[in-house]
Amino acid sequence: MTLEVRKSHTIILKPMQFCVGFFVNFLYRIFERNSNFRMKSIQKILKKKKYFKVKLKRIATNHLELKAKINGVKGRFILDTGASNSCVGLDRIEYFNLDAQESETKAAGAGATDMETLQSENNSLKIGDWKTNKCHLVLFNLSHVNKALTQHNANEVHGIIGADILESGKAFIDYKQKILYLKKSKK
């Protein structure tokens, strides 16, 4: 099942995700006239569906930042829906107690291509009250990202939370309220 988001972006959703997403979007439109009522209703629905709320912070570059723990260690991360994988800087391997393994994958991002990577599997990741013990991370040099952030008077980040985690957590992002919703994992 495919849902067209923008002219150049297509998101592929599983049927159940589509139904929940469609339902929330439908309710959003119904209550659009009364913003306060709408948000409280959507929040109630997501809470009932066992979603956790995570506060986001808009930083100087207009990115959304969140705090998370990898292997029990706190870090600051950019939320990037366009990043296919979640990433951590190579300089943070020891900091987060990561087991780095070789990878044939090359990383590419804004301003950089064909970057060498490592990978780390089966890490614990905790974002607010949401958690997983099967977090796969791509490890590469994030110095170009942090340089761009500091040039705009923003703090450096430890990594990027990407679409892999957002999909795993069946995420909803409320940009206006700066809240990320992640669904409680089934045991």
PDB file of N, CA and C in Angstrom, residues 21-76:
ATOM      1  N   GLY A  21      -2.739   5.290  10.659  1.00  0.00           N
ATOM      2  CA  GLY A  21      -2.352   6.611  10.152  1.00  0.00           C
ATOM      3  C   GLY A  21      -3.506   7.326   9.499  1.00  0.00           C
ATOM      4  N   PHE A  22      -4.287   6.609   8.693  1.00  0.00           N
ATOM      5  CA  PHE A  22      -5.447   7.198   8.034  1.00  0.00           C
ATOM      6  C   PHE A  22      -6.459   7.666   9.074  1.00  0.00           C
ATOM      7  N   PHE A  23      -6.697   6.829  10.087  1.00  0.00           N
ATOM      8  CA  PHE A  23      -7.656   7.165  11.137  1.00  0.00           C
ATOM      9  C   PHE A  23      -7.240   8.430  11.889  1.00  0.00           C
ATOM     10  N   VAL A  24      -5.957   8.507  12.268  1.00  0.00           N
ATOM     11  CA  VAL A  24      -5.470   9.694  12.988  1.00  0.00           C
ATOM     12  C   VAL A  24      -5.568  10.914  12.087  1.00  0.00           C
ATOM     13  N   ASN A  25      -5.201  10.776  10.813  1.00  0.00           N
ATOM     14  CA  ASN A  25      -5.281  11.884   9.867  1.00  0.00           C
ATOM     15  C   ASN A  25      -6.736  12.326   9.685  1.00  0.00           C
ATOM     16  N   PHE A  26      -7.646  11.356   9.608  1.00  0.00           N
ATOM     17  CA  PHE A  26      -9.075  11.646   9.482  1.00  0.00           C
ATOM     18  C   PHE A  26      -9.560  12.454  10.673  1.00  0.00           C
ATOM     19  N   LEU A  27      -9.205  12.009  11.880  1.00  0.00           N
ATOM     20  CA  LEU A  27      -9.600  12.746  13.086  1.00  0.00           C
ATOM     21  C   LEU A  27      -8.983  14.137  13.116  1.00  0.00           C
ATOM     22  N   TYR A  28      -7.750  14.224  12.683  1.00  0.00           N
ATOM     23  CA  TYR A  28      -7.058  15.511  12.636  1.00  0.00           C
ATOM     24  C   TYR A  28      -7.861  16.500  11.797  1.00  0.00           C
ATOM     25  N   ARG A  29      -8.360  16.063  10.646  1.00  0.00           N
ATOM     26  CA  ARG A  29      -9.130  16.949   9.769  1.00  0.00           C
ATOM     27  C   ARG A  29     -10.485  17.303  10.368  1.00  0.00           C
ATOM     28  N   ILE A  30     -11.117  16.358  11.048  1.00  0.00           N
ATOM     29  CA  ILE A  30     -12.421  16.621  11.656  1.00  0.00           C
ATOM     30  C   ILE A  30     -12.314  17.730  12.698  1.00  0.00           C
ATOM     31  N   PHE A  31     -11.274  17.669  13.523  1.00  0.00           N
ATOM     32  CA  PHE A  31     -11.140  18.616  14.617  1.00  0.00           C
ATOM     33  C   PHE A  31     -10.248  19.811  14.271  1.00  0.00           C
ATOM     34  N   GLU A  32     -10.004  20.000  12.968  1.00  0.00           N
ATOM     35  CA  GLU A  32      -9.069  21.028  12.520  1.00  0.00           C
ATOM     36  C   GLU A  32      -9.464  22.431  12.973  1.00  0.00           C
ATOM     37  N   ARG A  33     -10.734  22.707  13.092  1.00  0.00           N
ATOM     38  CA  ARG A  33     -11.185  24.069  13.436  1.00  0.00           C
ATOM     39  C   ARG A  33     -10.854  24.457  14.873  1.00  0.00           C
ATOM     40  N   ASN A  34     -10.856  23.496  15.760  1.00  0.00           N
ATOM     41  CA  ASN A  34     -10.563  23.798  17.152  1.00  0.00           C
ATOM     42  C   ASN A  34      -9.246  23.116  17.519  1.00  0.00           C
ATOM     43  N   SER A  35      -8.164  23.847  17.389  1.00  0.00           N
ATOM     44  CA  SER A  35      -6.818  23.295  17.539  1.00  0.00           C
ATOM     45  C   SER A  35      -6.606  22.607  18.884  1.00  0.00           C
ATOM     46  N   ASN A  36      -6.994  23.242  19.968  1.00  0.00           N
ATOM     47  CA  ASN A  36      -6.782  22.688  21.297  1.00  0.00           C
ATOM     48  C   ASN A  36      -7.554  21.386  21.469  1.00  0.00           C
ATOM     49  N   PHE A  37      -8.803  21.372  21.059  1.00  0.00           N
ATOM     50  CA  PHE A  37      -9.636  20.171  21.157  1.00  0.00           C
ATOM     51  C   PHE A  37      -9.048  19.065  20.290  1.00  0.00           C
ATOM     52  N   ARG A  38      -8.617  19.432  19.070  1.00  0.00           N
ATOM     53  CA  ARG A  38      -8.058  18.466  18.128  1.00  0.00           C
ATOM     54  C   ARG A  38      -6.842  17.768  18.741  1.00  0.00           C
ATOM     55  N   MET A  39      -5.902  18.541  19.258  1.00  0.00           N
ATOM     56  CA  MET A  39      -4.669  17.967  19.784  1.00  0.00           C
ATOM     57  C   MET A  39      -4.941  17.055  20.973  1.00  0.00           C
ATOM     58  N   LYS A  40      -5.836  17.484  21.851  1.00  0.00           N
ATOM     59  CA  LYS A  40      -6.139  16.648  23.010  1.00  0.00           C
ATOM     60  C   LYS A  40      -6.794  15.345  22.568  1.00  0.00           C
ATOM     61  N   SER A  41      -7.631  15.397  21.534  1.00  0.00           N
ATOM     62  CA  SER A  41      -8.285  14.193  21.037  1.00  0.00           C
ATOM     63  C   SER A  41      -7.275  13.249  20.414  1.00  0.00           C
ATOM     64  N   ILE A  42      -6.378  13.768  19.602  1.00  0.00           N
ATOM     65  CA  ILE A  42      -5.363  12.928  18.978  1.00  0.00           C
ATOM     66  C   ILE A  42      -4.445  12.336  20.036  1.00  0.00           C
ATOM     67  N   GLN A  43      -4.071  13.151  21.007  1.00  0.00           N
ATOM     68  CA  GLN A  43      -3.218  12.651  22.088  1.00  0.00           C
ATOM     69  C   GLN A  43      -3.910  11.514  22.832  1.00  0.00           C
ATOM     70  N   LYS A  44      -5.214  11.644  23.080  1.00  0.00           N
ATOM     71  CA  LYS A  44      -5.975  10.597  23.764  1.00  0.00           C
ATOM     72  C   LYS A  44      -5.976   9.306  22.951  1.00  0.00           C
ATOM     73  N   ILE A  45      -6.199   9.440  21.656  1.00  0.00           N
ATOM     74  CA  ILE A  45      -6.233   8.266  20.782  1.00  0.00           C
ATOM     75  C   ILE A  45      -4.879   7.566  20.789  1.00  0.00           C
ATOM     76  N   LEU A  46      -3.804   8.337  20.639  1.00  0.00           N
ATOM     77  CA  LEU A  46      -2.469   7.740  20.602  1.00  0.00           C
ATOM     78  C   LEU A  46      -2.109   7.112  21.943  1.00  0.00           C
ATOM     79  N   LYS A  47      -2.516   7.741  23.029  1.00  0.00           N
ATOM     80  CA  LYS A  47      -2.259   7.166  24.351  1.00  0.00           C
ATOM     81  C   LYS A  47      -3.009   5.838  24.499  1.00  0.00           C
ATOM     82  N   LYS A  48      -4.243   5.818  24.033  1.00  0.00           N
ATOM     83  CA  LYS A  48      -5.056   4.604  24.098  1.00  0.00           C
ATOM     84  C   LYS A  48      -4.434   3.496  23.242  1.00  0.00           C
ATOM     85  N   LYS A  49      -3.790   3.870  22.136  1.00  0.00           N
ATOM     86  CA  LYS A  49      -3.133   2.906  21.246  1.00  0.00           C
ATOM     87  C   LYS A  49      -1.722   2.566  21.738  1.00  0.00           C
ATOM     88  N   LYS A  50      -1.389   3.014  22.968  1.00  0.00           N
ATOM     89  CA  LYS A  50      -0.108   2.719  23.632  1.00  0.00           C
ATOM     90  C   LYS A  50       1.095   3.390  22.975  1.00  0.00           C
ATOM     91  N   TYR A  51       0.917   4.651  22.631  1.00  0.00           N
ATOM     92  CA  TYR A  51       2.023   5.458  22.113  1.00  0.00           C
ATOM     93  C   TYR A  51       2.642   6.261  23.253  1.00  0.00           C
ATOM     94  N   PHE A  52       3.964   6.400  23.208  1.00  0.00           N
ATOM     95  CA  PHE A  52       4.689   7.232  24.155  1.00  0.00           C
ATOM     96  C   PHE A  52       4.948   8.586  23.514  1.00  0.00           C
ATOM     97  N   LYS A  53       4.959   9.611  24.337  1.00  0.00           N
ATOM     98  CA  LYS A  53       5.228  10.982  23.907  1.00  0.00           C
ATOM     99  C   LYS A  53       6.685  11.314  24.172  1.00  0.00           C
ATOM    100  N   VAL A  54       7.355  11.900  23.184  1.00  0.00           N
ATOM    101  CA  VAL A  54       8.742  12.319  23.346  1.00  0.00           C
ATOM    102  C   VAL A  54       8.838  13.783  22.907  1.00  0.00           C
ATOM    103  N   LYS A  55       9.342  14.629  23.797  1.00  0.00           N
ATOM    104  CA  LYS A  55       9.488  16.043  23.462  1.00  0.00           C
ATOM    105  C   LYS A  55      10.652  16.244  22.504  1.00  0.00           C
ATOM    106  N   LEU A  56      10.430  17.111  21.533  1.00  0.00           N
ATOM    107  CA  LEU A  56      11.463  17.484  20.576  1.00  0.00           C
ATOM    108  C   LEU A  56      11.823  18.942  20.797  1.00  0.00           C
ATOM    109  N   LYS A  57      13.021  19.296  20.417  1.00  0.00           N
ATOM    110  CA  LYS A  57      13.486  20.676  20.557  1.00  0.00           C
ATOM    111  C   LYS A  57      13.926  21.172  19.182  1.00  0.00           C
ATOM    112  N   ARG A  58      13.395  22.319  18.761  1.00  0.00           N
ATOM    113  CA  ARG A  58      13.828  22.919  17.499  1.00  0.00           C
ATOM    114  C   ARG A  58      15.126  23.672  17.768  1.00  0.00           C
ATOM    115  N   ILE A  59      16.172  23.352  17.005  1.00  0.00           N
ATOM    116  CA  ILE A  59      17.470  23.998  17.214  1.00  0.00           C
ATOM    117  C   ILE A  59      17.689  25.086  16.166  1.00  0.00           C
ATOM    118  N   ALA A  60      18.788  25.800  16.276  1.00  0.00           N
ATOM    119  CA  ALA A  60      19.076  26.971  15.439  1.00  0.00           C
ATOM    120  C   ALA A  60      19.009  26.675  13.939  1.00  0.00           C
ATOM    121  N   THR A  61      19.319  25.457  13.536  1.00  0.00           N
ATOM    122  CA  THR A  61      19.298  25.088  12.113  1.00  0.00           C
ATOM    123  C   THR A  61      17.911  24.675  11.636  1.00  0.00           C
ATOM    124  N   ASN A  62      16.935  24.737  12.525  1.00  0.00           N
ATOM    125  CA  ASN A  62      15.549  24.342  12.267  1.00  0.00           C
ATOM    126  C   ASN A  62      15.353  22.822  12.269  1.00  0.00           C
ATOM    127  N   HIS A  63      16.376  22.064  12.657  1.00  0.00           N
ATOM    128  CA  HIS A  63      16.237  20.620  12.837  1.00  0.00           C
ATOM    129  C   HIS A  63      15.528  20.364  14.161  1.00  0.00           C
ATOM    130  N   LEU A  64      14.968  19.179  14.290  1.00  0.00           N
ATOM    131  CA  LEU A  64      14.390  18.765  15.558  1.00  0.00           C
ATOM    132  C   LEU A  64      15.388  17.842  16.248  1.00  0.00           C
ATOM    133  N   GLU A  65      15.605  18.106  17.527  1.00  0.00           N
ATOM    134  CA  GLU A  65      16.581  17.355  18.309  1.00  0.00           C
ATOM    135  C   GLU A  65      15.853  16.619  19.425  1.00  0.00           C
ATOM    136  N   LEU A  66      16.376  15.457  19.769  1.00  0.00           N
ATOM    137  CA  LEU A  66      15.813  14.709  20.887  1.00  0.00           C
ATOM    138  C   LEU A  66      16.941  14.072  21.686  1.00  0.00           C
ATOM    139  N   LYS A  67      16.610  13.700  22.903  1.00  0.00           N
ATOM    140  CA  LYS A  67      17.573  13.008  23.757  1.00  0.00           C
ATOM    141  C   LYS A  67      17.217  11.536  23.761  1.00  0.00           C
ATOM    142  N   ALA A  68      18.238  10.707  23.770  1.00  0.00           N
ATOM    143  CA  ALA A  68      18.044   9.258  23.778  1.00  0.00           C
ATOM    144  C   ALA A  68      19.204   8.613  24.507  1.00  0.00           C
ATOM    145  N   LYS A  69      19.046   7.346  24.838  1.00  0.00           N
ATOM    146  CA  LYS A  69      20.123   6.574  25.451  1.00  0.00           C
ATOM    147  C   LYS A  69      20.442   5.385  24.561  1.00  0.00           C
ATOM    148  N   ILE A  70      21.733   5.221  24.288  1.00  0.00           N
ATOM    149  CA  ILE A  70      22.201   4.036  23.578  1.00  0.00           C
ATOM    150  C   ILE A  70      23.045   3.250  24.564  1.00  0.00           C
ATOM    151  N   ASN A  71      22.672   2.002  24.761  1.00  0.00           N
ATOM    152  CA  ASN A  71      23.368   1.135  25.724  1.00  0.00           C
ATOM    153  C   ASN A  71      23.496   1.811  27.096  1.00  0.00           C
ATOM    154  N   GLY A  72      22.447   2.534  27.488  1.00  0.00           N
ATOM    155  CA  GLY A  72      22.395   3.187  28.793  1.00  0.00           C
ATOM    156  C   GLY A  72      23.112   4.524  28.882  1.00  0.00           C
ATOM    157  N   VAL A  73      23.686   5.007  27.784  1.00  0.00           N
ATOM    158  CA  VAL A  73      24.456   6.256  27.789  1.00  0.00           C
ATOM    159  C   VAL A  73      23.658   7.346  27.070  1.00  0.00           C
ATOM    160  N   LYS A  74      23.505   8.505  27.735  1.00  0.00           N
ATOM    161  CA  LYS A  74      22.728   9.618  27.181  1.00  0.00           C
ATOM    162  C   LYS A  74      23.436  10.273  25.999  1.00  0.00           C
ATOM    163  N   GLY A  75      22.608  10.708  25.041  1.00  0.00           N
ATOM    164  CA  GLY A  75      23.132  11.425  23.893  1.00  0.00           C
ATOM    165  C   GLY A  75      22.087  12.361  23.299  1.00  0.00           C
ATOM    166  N   ARG A  76      22.559  13.250  22.434  1.00  0.00           N
ATOM    167  CA  ARG A  76      21.710  14.207  21.724  1.00  0.00           C
ATOM    168  C   ARG A  76      21.704  13.816  20.241  1.00  0.00           C
TER     169      ARG A  76
END
